[in-house]
Coordinates of C-alpha atoms in Angstrom, one line a residue:
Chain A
X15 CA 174.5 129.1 70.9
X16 CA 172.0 126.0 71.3
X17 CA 169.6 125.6 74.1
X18 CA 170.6 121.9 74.9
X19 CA 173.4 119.6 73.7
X20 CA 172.5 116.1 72.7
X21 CA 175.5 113.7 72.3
X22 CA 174.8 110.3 71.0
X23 CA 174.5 107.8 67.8
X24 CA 173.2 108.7 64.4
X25 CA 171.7 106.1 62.1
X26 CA 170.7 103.9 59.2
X27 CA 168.1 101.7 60.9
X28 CA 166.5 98.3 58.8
X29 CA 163.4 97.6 61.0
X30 CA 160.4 95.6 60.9
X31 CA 157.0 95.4 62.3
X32 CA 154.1 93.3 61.7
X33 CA 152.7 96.4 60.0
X34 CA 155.8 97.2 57.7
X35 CA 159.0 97.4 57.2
X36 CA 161.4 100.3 56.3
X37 CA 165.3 100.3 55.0
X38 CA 168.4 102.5 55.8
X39 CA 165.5 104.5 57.3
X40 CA 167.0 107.6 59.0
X41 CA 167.4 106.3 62.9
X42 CA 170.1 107.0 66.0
X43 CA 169.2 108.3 69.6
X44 CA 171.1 112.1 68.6
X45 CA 168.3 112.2 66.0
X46 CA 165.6 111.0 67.6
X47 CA 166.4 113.1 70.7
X48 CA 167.3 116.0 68.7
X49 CA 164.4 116.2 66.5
X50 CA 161.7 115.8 69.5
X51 CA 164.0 118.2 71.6
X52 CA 163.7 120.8 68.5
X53 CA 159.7 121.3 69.6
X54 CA 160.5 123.0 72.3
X55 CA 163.9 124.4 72.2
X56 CA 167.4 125.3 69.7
X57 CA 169.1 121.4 70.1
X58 CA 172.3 120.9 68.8
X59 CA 173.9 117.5 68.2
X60 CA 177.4 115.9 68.9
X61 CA 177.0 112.5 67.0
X62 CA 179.0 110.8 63.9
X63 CA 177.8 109.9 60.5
X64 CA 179.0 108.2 57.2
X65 CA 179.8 109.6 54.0
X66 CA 177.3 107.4 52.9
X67 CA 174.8 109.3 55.0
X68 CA 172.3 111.0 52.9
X69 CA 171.8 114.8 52.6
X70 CA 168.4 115.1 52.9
X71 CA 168.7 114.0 56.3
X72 CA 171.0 116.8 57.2
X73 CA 169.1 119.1 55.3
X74 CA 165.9 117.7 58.2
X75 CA 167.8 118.5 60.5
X76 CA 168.1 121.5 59.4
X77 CA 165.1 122.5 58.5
X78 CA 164.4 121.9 62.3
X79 CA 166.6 124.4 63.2
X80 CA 168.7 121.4 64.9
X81 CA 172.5 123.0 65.0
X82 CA 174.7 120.3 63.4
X83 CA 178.2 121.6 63.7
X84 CA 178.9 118.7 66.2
X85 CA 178.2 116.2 63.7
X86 CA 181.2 114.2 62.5
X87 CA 181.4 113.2 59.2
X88 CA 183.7 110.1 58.5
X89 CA 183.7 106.4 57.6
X90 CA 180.5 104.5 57.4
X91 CA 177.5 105.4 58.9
X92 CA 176.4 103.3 61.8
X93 CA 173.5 100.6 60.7
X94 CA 171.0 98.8 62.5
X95 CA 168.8 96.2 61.6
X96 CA 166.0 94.9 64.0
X97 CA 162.7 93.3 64.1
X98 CA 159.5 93.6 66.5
X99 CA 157.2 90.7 66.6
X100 CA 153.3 91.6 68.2
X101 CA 154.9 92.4 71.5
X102 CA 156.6 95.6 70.7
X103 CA 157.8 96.2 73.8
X104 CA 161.0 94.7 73.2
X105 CA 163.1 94.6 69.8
X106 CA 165.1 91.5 68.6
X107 CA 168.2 93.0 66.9
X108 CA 169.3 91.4 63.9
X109 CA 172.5 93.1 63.2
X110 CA 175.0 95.8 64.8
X111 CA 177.4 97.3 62.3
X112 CA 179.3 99.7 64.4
X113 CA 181.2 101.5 61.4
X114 CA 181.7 105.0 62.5
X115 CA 180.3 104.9 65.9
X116 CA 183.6 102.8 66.7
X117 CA 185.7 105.4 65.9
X118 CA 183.8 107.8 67.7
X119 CA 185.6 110.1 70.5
X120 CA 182.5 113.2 70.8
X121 CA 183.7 116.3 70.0
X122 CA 181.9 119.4 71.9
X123 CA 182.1 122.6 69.5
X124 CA 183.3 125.5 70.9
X125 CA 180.0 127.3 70.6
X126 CA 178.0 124.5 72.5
X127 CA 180.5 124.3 75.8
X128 CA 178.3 127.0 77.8
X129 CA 174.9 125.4 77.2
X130 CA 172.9 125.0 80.3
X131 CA 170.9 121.1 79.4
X132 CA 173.1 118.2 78.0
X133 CA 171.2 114.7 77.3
X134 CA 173.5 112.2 77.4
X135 CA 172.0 109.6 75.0
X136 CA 172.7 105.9 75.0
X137 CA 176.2 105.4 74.0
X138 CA 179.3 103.4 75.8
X139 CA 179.2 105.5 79.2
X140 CA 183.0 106.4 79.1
X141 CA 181.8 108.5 75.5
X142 CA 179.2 110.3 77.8
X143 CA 181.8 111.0 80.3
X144 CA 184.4 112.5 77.6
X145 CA 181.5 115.2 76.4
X146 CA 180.7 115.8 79.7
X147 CA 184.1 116.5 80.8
X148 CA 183.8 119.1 77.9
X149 CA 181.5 121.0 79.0
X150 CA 181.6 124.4 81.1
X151 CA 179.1 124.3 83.7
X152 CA 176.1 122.2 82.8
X153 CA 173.0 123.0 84.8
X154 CA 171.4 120.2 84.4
X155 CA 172.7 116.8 82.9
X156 CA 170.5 113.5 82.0
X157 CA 171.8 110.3 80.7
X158 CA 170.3 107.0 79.1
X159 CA 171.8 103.9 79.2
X160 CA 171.2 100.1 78.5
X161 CA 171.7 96.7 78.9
X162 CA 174.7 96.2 77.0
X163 CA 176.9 99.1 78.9
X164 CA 175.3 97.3 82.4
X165 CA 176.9 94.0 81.1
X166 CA 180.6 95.8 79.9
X167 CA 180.9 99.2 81.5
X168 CA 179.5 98.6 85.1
X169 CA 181.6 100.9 87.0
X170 CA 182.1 103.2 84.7
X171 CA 178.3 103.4 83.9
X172 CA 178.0 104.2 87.5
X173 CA 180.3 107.0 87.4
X174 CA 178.9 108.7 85.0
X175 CA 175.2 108.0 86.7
X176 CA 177.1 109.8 89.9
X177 CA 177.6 113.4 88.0
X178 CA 174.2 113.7 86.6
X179 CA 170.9 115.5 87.7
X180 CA 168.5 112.9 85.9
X181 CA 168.7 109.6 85.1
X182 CA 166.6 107.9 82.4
X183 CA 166.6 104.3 82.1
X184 CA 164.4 101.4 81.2
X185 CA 162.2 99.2 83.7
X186 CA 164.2 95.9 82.6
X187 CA 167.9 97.7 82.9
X188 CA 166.5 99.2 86.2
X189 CA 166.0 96.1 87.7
X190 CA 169.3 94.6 86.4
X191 CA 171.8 97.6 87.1
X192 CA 170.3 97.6 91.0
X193 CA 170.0 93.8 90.9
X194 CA 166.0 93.7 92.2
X195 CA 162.9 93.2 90.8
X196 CA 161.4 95.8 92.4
X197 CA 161.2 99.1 90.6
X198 CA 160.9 101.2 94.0
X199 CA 163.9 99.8 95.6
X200 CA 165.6 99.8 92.4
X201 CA 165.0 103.9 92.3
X202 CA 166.3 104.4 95.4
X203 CA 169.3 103.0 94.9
X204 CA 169.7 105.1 91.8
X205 CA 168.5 108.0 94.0
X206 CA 171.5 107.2 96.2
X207 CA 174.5 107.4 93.4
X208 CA 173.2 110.8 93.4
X209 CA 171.7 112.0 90.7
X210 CA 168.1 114.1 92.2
X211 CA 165.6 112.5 89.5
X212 CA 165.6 109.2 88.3
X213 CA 163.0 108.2 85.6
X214 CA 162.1 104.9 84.8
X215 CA 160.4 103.9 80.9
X216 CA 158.0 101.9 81.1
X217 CA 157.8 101.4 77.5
X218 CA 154.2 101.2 76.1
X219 CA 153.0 101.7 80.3
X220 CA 154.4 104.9 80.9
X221 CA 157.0 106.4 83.1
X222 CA 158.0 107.1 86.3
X223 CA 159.5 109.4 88.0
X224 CA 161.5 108.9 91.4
X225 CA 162.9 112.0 93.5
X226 CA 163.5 112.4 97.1
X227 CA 160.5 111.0 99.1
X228 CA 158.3 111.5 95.5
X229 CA 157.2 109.7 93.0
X230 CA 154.7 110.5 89.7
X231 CA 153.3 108.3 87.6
X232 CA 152.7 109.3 83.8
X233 CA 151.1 106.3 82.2
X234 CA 151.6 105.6 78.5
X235 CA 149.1 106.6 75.7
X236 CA 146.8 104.6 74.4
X237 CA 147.9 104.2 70.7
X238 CA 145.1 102.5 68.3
X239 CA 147.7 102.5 65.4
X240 CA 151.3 101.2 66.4
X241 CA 153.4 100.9 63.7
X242 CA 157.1 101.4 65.1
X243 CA 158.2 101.9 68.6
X244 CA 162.2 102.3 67.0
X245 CA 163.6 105.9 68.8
X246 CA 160.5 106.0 71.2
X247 CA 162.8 106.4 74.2
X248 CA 165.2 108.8 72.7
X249 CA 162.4 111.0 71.3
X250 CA 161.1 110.8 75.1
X251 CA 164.5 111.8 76.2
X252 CA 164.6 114.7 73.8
X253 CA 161.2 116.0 74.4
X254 CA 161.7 116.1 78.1
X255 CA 165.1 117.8 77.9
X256 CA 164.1 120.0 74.9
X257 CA 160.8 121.3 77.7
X258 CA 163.4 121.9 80.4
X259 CA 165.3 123.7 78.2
X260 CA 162.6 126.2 76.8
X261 CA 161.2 126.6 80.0
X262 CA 164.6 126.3 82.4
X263 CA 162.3 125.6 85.4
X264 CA 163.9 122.5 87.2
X265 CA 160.8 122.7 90.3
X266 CA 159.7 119.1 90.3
X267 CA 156.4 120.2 89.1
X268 CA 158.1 121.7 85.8
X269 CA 159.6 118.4 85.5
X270 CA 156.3 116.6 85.6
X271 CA 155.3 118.6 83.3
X272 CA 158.8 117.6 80.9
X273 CA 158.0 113.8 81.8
X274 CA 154.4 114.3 80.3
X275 CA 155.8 116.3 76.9
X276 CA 158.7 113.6 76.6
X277 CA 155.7 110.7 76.6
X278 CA 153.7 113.2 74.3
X279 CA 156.5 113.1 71.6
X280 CA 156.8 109.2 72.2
X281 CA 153.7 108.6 71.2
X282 CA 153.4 110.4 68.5
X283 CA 156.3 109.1 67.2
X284 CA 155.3 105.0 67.6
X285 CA 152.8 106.0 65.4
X286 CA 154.6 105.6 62.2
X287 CA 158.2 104.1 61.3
X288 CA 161.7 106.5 61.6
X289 CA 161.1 109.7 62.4
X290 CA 157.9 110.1 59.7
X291 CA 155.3 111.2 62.4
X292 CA 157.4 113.3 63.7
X293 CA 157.5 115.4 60.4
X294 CA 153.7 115.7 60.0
X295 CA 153.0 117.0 63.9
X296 CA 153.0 121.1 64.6
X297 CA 153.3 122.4 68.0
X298 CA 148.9 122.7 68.0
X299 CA 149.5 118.5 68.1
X300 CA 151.5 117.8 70.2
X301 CA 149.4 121.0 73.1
X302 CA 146.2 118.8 71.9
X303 CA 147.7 115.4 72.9
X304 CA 149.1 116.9 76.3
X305 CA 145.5 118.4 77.5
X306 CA 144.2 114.9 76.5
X307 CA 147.0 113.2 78.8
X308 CA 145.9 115.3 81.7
X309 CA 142.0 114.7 80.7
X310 CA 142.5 111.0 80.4
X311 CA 143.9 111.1 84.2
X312 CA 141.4 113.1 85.8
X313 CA 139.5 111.7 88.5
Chain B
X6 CA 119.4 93.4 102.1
X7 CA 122.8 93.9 100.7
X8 CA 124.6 96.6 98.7
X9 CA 126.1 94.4 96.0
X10 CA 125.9 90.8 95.4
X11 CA 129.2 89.1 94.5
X12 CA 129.3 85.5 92.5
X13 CA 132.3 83.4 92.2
X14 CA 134.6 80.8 93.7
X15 CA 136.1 80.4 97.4
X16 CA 139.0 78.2 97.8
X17 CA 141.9 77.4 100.1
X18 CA 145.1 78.0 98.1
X19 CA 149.0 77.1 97.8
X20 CA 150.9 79.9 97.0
X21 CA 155.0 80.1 96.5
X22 CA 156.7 83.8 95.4
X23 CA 160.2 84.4 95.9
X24 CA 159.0 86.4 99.6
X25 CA 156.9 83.3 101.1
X26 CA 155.1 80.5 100.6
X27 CA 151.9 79.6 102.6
X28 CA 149.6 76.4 102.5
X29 CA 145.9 76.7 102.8
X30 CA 145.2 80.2 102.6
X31 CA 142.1 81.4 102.5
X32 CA 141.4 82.7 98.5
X33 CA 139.3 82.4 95.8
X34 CA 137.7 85.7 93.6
X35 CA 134.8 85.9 95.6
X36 CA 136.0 85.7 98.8
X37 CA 139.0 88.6 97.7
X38 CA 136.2 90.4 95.9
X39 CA 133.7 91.0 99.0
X40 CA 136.2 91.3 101.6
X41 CA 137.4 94.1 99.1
X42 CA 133.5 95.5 98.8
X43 CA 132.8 95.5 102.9
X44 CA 135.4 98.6 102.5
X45 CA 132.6 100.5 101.0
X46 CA 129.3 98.6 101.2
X47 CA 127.4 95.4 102.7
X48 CA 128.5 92.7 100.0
X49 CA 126.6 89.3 100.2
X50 CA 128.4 86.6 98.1
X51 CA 127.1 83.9 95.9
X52 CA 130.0 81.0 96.0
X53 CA 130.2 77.4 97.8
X54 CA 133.2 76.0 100.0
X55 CA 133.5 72.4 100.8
X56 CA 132.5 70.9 104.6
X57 CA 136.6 71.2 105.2
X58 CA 136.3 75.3 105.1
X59 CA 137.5 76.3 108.4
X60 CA 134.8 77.8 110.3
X61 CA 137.6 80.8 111.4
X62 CA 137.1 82.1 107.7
X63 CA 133.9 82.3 108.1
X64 CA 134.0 84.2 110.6
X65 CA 136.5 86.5 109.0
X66 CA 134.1 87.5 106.4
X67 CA 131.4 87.9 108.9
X68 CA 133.2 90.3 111.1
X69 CA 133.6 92.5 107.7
X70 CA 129.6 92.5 107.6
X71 CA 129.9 90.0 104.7
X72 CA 126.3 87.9 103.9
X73 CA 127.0 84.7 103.5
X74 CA 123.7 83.5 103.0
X75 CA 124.4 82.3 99.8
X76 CA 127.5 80.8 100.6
X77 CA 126.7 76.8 100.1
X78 CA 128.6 74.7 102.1
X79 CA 129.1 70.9 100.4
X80 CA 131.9 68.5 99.6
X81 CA 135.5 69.7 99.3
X82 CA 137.0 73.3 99.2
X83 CA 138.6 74.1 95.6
X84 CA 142.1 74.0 96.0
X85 CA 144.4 76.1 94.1
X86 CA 148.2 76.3 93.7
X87 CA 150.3 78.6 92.0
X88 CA 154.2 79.7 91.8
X89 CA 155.2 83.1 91.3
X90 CA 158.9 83.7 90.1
X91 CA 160.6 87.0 89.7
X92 CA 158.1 89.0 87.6
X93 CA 155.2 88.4 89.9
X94 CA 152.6 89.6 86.7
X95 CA 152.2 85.7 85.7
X96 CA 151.1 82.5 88.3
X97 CA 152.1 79.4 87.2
X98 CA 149.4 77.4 88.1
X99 CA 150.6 73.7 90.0
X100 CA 147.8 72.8 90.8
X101 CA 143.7 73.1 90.4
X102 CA 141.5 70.8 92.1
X103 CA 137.8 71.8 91.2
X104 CA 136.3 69.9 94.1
X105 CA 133.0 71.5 95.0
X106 CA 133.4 74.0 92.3
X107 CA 132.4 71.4 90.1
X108 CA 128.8 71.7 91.1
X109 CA 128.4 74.7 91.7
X110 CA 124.9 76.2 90.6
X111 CA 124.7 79.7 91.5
X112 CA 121.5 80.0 93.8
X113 CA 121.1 84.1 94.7
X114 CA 118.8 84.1 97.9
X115 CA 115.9 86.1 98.0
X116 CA 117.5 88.7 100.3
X117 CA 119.9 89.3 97.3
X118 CA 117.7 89.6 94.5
X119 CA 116.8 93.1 94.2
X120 CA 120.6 94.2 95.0
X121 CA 121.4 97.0 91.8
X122 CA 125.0 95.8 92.4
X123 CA 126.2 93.0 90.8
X124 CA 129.8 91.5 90.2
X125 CA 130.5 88.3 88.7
X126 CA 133.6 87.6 89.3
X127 CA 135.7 85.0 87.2
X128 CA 133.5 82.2 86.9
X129 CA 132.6 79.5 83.8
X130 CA 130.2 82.2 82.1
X131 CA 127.2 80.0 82.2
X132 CA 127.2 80.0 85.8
X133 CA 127.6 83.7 85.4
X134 CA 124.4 83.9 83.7
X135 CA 122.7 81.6 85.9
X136 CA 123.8 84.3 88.7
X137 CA 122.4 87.1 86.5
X138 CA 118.9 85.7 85.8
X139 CA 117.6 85.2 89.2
X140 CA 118.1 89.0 89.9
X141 CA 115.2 91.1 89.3
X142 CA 116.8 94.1 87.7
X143 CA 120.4 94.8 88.7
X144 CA 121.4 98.5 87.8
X145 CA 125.0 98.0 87.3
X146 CA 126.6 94.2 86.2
X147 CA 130.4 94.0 86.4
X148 CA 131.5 90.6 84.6
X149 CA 135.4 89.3 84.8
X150 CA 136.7 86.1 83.3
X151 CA 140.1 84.6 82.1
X152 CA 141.5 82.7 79.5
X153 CA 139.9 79.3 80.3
X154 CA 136.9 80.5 79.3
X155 CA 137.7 82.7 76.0
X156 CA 139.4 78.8 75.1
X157 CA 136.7 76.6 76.1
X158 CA 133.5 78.5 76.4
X159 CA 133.7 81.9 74.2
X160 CA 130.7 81.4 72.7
X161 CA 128.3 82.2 75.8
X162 CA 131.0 84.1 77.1
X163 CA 130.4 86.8 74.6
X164 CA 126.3 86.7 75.0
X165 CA 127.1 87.6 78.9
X166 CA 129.0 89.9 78.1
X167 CA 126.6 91.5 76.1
X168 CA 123.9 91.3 79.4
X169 CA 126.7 93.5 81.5
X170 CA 127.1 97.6 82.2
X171 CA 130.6 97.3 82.5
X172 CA 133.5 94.6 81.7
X173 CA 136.8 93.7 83.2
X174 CA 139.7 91.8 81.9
X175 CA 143.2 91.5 82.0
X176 CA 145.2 92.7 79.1
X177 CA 146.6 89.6 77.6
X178 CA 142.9 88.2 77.4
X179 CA 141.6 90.9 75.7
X180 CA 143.9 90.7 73.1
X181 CA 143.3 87.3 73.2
X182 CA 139.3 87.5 73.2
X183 CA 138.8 90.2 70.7
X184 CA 142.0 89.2 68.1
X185 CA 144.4 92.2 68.1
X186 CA 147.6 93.1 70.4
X187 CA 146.0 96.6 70.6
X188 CA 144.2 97.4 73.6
X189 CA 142.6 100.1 72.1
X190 CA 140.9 98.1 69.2
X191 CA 140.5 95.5 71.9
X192 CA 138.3 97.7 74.0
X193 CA 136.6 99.3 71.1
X194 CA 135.4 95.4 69.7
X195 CA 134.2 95.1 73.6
X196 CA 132.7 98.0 74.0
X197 CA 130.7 97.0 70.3
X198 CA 129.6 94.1 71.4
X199 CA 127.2 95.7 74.4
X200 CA 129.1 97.2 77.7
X201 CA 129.3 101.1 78.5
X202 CA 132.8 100.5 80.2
X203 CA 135.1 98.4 79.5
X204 CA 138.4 98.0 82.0
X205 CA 141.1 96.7 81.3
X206 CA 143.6 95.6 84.1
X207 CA 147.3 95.8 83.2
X208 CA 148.7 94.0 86.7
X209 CA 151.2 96.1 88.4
X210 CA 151.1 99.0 85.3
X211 CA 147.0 99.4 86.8
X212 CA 144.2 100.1 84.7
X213 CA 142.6 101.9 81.7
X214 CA 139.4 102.5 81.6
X215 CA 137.2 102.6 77.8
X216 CA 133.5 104.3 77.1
X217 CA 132.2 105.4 73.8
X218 CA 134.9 108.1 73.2
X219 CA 137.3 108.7 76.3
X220 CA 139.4 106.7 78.3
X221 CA 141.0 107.4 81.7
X222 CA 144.3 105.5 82.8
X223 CA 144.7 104.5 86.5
X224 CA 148.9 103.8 86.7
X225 CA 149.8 101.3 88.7
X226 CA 150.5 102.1 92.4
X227 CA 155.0 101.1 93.0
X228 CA 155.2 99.1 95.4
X229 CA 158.1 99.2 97.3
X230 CA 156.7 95.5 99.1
X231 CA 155.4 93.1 97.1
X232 CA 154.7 89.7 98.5
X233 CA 151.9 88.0 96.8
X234 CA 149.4 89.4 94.1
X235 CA 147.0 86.9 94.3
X236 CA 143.8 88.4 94.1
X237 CA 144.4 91.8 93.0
X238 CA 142.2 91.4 90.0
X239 CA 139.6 90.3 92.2
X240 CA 140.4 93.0 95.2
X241 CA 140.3 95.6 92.5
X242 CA 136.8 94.6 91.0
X243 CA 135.3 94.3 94.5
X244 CA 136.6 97.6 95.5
X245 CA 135.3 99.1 92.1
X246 CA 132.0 97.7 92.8
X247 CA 131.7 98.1 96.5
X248 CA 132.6 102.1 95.8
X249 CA 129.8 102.1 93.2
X250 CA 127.3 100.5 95.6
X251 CA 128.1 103.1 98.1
X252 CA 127.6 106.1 96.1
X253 CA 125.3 104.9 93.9
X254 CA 126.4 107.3 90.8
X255 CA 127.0 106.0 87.6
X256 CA 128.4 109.0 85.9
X257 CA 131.8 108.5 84.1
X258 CA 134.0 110.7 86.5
X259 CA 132.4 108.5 89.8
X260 CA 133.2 105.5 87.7
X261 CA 137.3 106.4 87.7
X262 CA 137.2 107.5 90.9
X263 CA 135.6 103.6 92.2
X264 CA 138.5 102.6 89.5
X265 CA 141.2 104.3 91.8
X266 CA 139.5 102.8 95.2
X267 CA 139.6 99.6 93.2
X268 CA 143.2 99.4 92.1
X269 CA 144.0 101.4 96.1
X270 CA 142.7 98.2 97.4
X271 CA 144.3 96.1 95.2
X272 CA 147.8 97.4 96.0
X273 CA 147.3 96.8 99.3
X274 CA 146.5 93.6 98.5
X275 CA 149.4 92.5 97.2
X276 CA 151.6 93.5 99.7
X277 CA 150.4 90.4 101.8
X278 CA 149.7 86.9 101.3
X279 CA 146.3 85.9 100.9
X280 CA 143.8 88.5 102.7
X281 CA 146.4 89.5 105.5
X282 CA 147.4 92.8 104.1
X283 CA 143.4 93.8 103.8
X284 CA 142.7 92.4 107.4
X285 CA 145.0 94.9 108.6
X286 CA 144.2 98.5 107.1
X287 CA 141.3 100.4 107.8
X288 CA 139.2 103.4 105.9
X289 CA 141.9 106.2 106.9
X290 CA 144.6 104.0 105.1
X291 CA 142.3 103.2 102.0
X292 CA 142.0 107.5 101.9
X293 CA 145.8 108.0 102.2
X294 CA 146.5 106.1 99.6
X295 CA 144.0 107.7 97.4
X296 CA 145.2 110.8 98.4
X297 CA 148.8 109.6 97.2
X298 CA 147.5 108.6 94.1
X299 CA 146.4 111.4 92.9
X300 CA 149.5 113.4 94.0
X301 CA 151.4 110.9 91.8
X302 CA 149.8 112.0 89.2
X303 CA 149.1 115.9 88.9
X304 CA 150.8 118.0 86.7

């Protein structure tokens, strides 16, 4: 049994920053998500991987108590290469070799189907769909998305956004899916597809949080030492689902709470390229950083 | 007597965004910066406006118990155009025609001198300091400039800077001013240099606040109308001030609260052209959003 079922990429990432660069670092939103996830709760991962994916990365995963059996091996590992310039808000890619990811059809093991949370990281939506479909009863379902499946998978994109509970998706791809600049407008017409949260990244500025006649406002945390914003969204992702999961309180105020853990694991993890960062916190880290969020809002 | 004595330009502006255009509207920072201080406190502004103001604006300001005693009236009104597209953080500026702001030399009446308030708003810093030495010992300076003057005049910039109690400044010029894309080593090399606070505005995303050793982030307000965000920078320092001035209390926790009234104001601000929005709310509006405010943000 796992506490919450994370479906989505795994990775051999080539980035760089004006403060370094790394190669075939490990990358992929199922690890990211995963590994901030395994703070809080027993993830396990439906995702696809090379043969030329290393061991020691499984054996990380492990180590985190991150349950594996839904990880495919076969082909050639999926590989990204892409470069942030001072703005690191947004990366510019500079290449996409699918490999095994196009061959991917997600697998739910047998042993994962009754799990309460499912994340639904960014992958083509009609993937999500097919683990979803896979799946018993699902308590509470949240997807990613981006640009690219808003450009080729419209309606099925929004069919998928129609059978989850939380949507997470970035301001820019907010405003294009609902076709407004207006980030408040552009929540309520995600509120409308149906799913009862919607959650908009802000990148370095936060997130919000949209519900019926609510909204909450977690601003980002000031970094001094940026080195790689790579898997900042998925490790969001993962940390909030990963809270939900361990405390399986879905009250709004809970999932305030999940919003502020998700943008505690984000931050720690911009702080350093691929997932090192995330290797060095403990659990006392990441409760330090979350009092400090809520002392640095007080007023 | 007045509360808080506010320097800077008046103008009559032409402003496009994709909700409106309108010609001739009354602007400029000091005008947005008192009429944003007579929320909390008697402002009496420091500025000049050329023999074509209309008199109807004056009146405006004096209805909202605005001195205007050191208001000089000579020449032509600065004019100011500017085109907003879809994101609405950026003007594009179409047009400046100095005018009287040409000769502007900052005279503070006698009435104003021994005001402990002082904000000067985003003027060419020599001016500024002009402003500054005919008061007789201001308690609290608040400074703003802009890129112009980090370009053309960063040299005297900086020694104001080092005269004030607290500095405010967009995001983009600090990173500009101070060399670094990190806002926290931004505000650090600010706060280095003389000021116990040190703001930083982030347009629509809000504010963070920096002193020796915290910092306290003010999100943005959503807005689910936006029409025109001229002069939220300057709405937002005048309400900062004008809620200092009122409760006279330095202390870091009153300072983020007159950082919330600030950036209250200054969402109501943009949801108007020119000052229309802030001619039509009154006190129990300003509290209702505050109230909002913070219920966006407890967890």
């Amino acid at each position: 049994m796992v506490d919450a079922v994370i479906v989505g990429s795994t990775g051999l990432d080539d980035i760089e920053t004006p403060f370094g660069k790394v190669q075939s670092a490990l990358g992929g939103a199922a690890i990211y998500a995963s590994y901030a996830a395994s703070f809080f709760c027993k993830p396990g991962i439906v995702s696809i991987a090379g043969k030329d994916f290393p061991k020691e990365h499984i054996t990380l995963l492990k180590k985190r108590a991150i349950d594996t059996t839904g990880l495919t091996i076969a082909g050639k590992t999926f590989r990204w290469g892409g470069l942030y310039e001072y703005d690191m808000n947004e990366a510019k890619t500079l290449k996409t070799e699918l490999n095994a990811m196009k061959e991917f059809n997600p697998a739910v093991p047998p042993s994962y189907r009754d799990t309460d949370y499912l994340f639904l990281a960014n992958i083509d939506p009609a993937l999500q769909l097919r683990a979803l479909e896979q799946m018993r009863h699902p308590k509470f379902i949240v997807m990613d998305t981006m640009n690219f499946w808003i450009e080729h998978r419209e309606e099925i994109l929004r069919s998928v956004i129609k059978k989850v509970h939380a949507l997470v998706i970035n301001d820019g791809e907010a405003r294009q899916l609902f076709k407004t600049t207006n980030l408040v407008t552009a929540a309520s017409k995600a509120l409308s597809l149906g799913p009862k949260f919607v959650i908009i990244k802000k990148g370095e500025h936060g997130a919000l949080l949209f519900s019926d006649g609510i909204h909450f406002s977690a601003g980002g945390y000031p970094l001094e030492n940026i080195k790689d914003p790579t898997g900042c969204g998925d490790s969001f992702g993962g940390g909030f689902i990963g809270y939900l999961a361990k405390t399986n309180d879905l009250s709004e105020q809970n999932v305030r709470k999940a919003i502020v853990y998700g943008s505690v694991i984000a931050s720690f993890n911009a702080e350093d390229f691929s997932l090192k960062r995330l290797q060095s916190i403990t659990g006392a880290d990441i409760e330090a950083r979350f009092k400090d969020f809520r002392a640095m809002r007080e007023f």
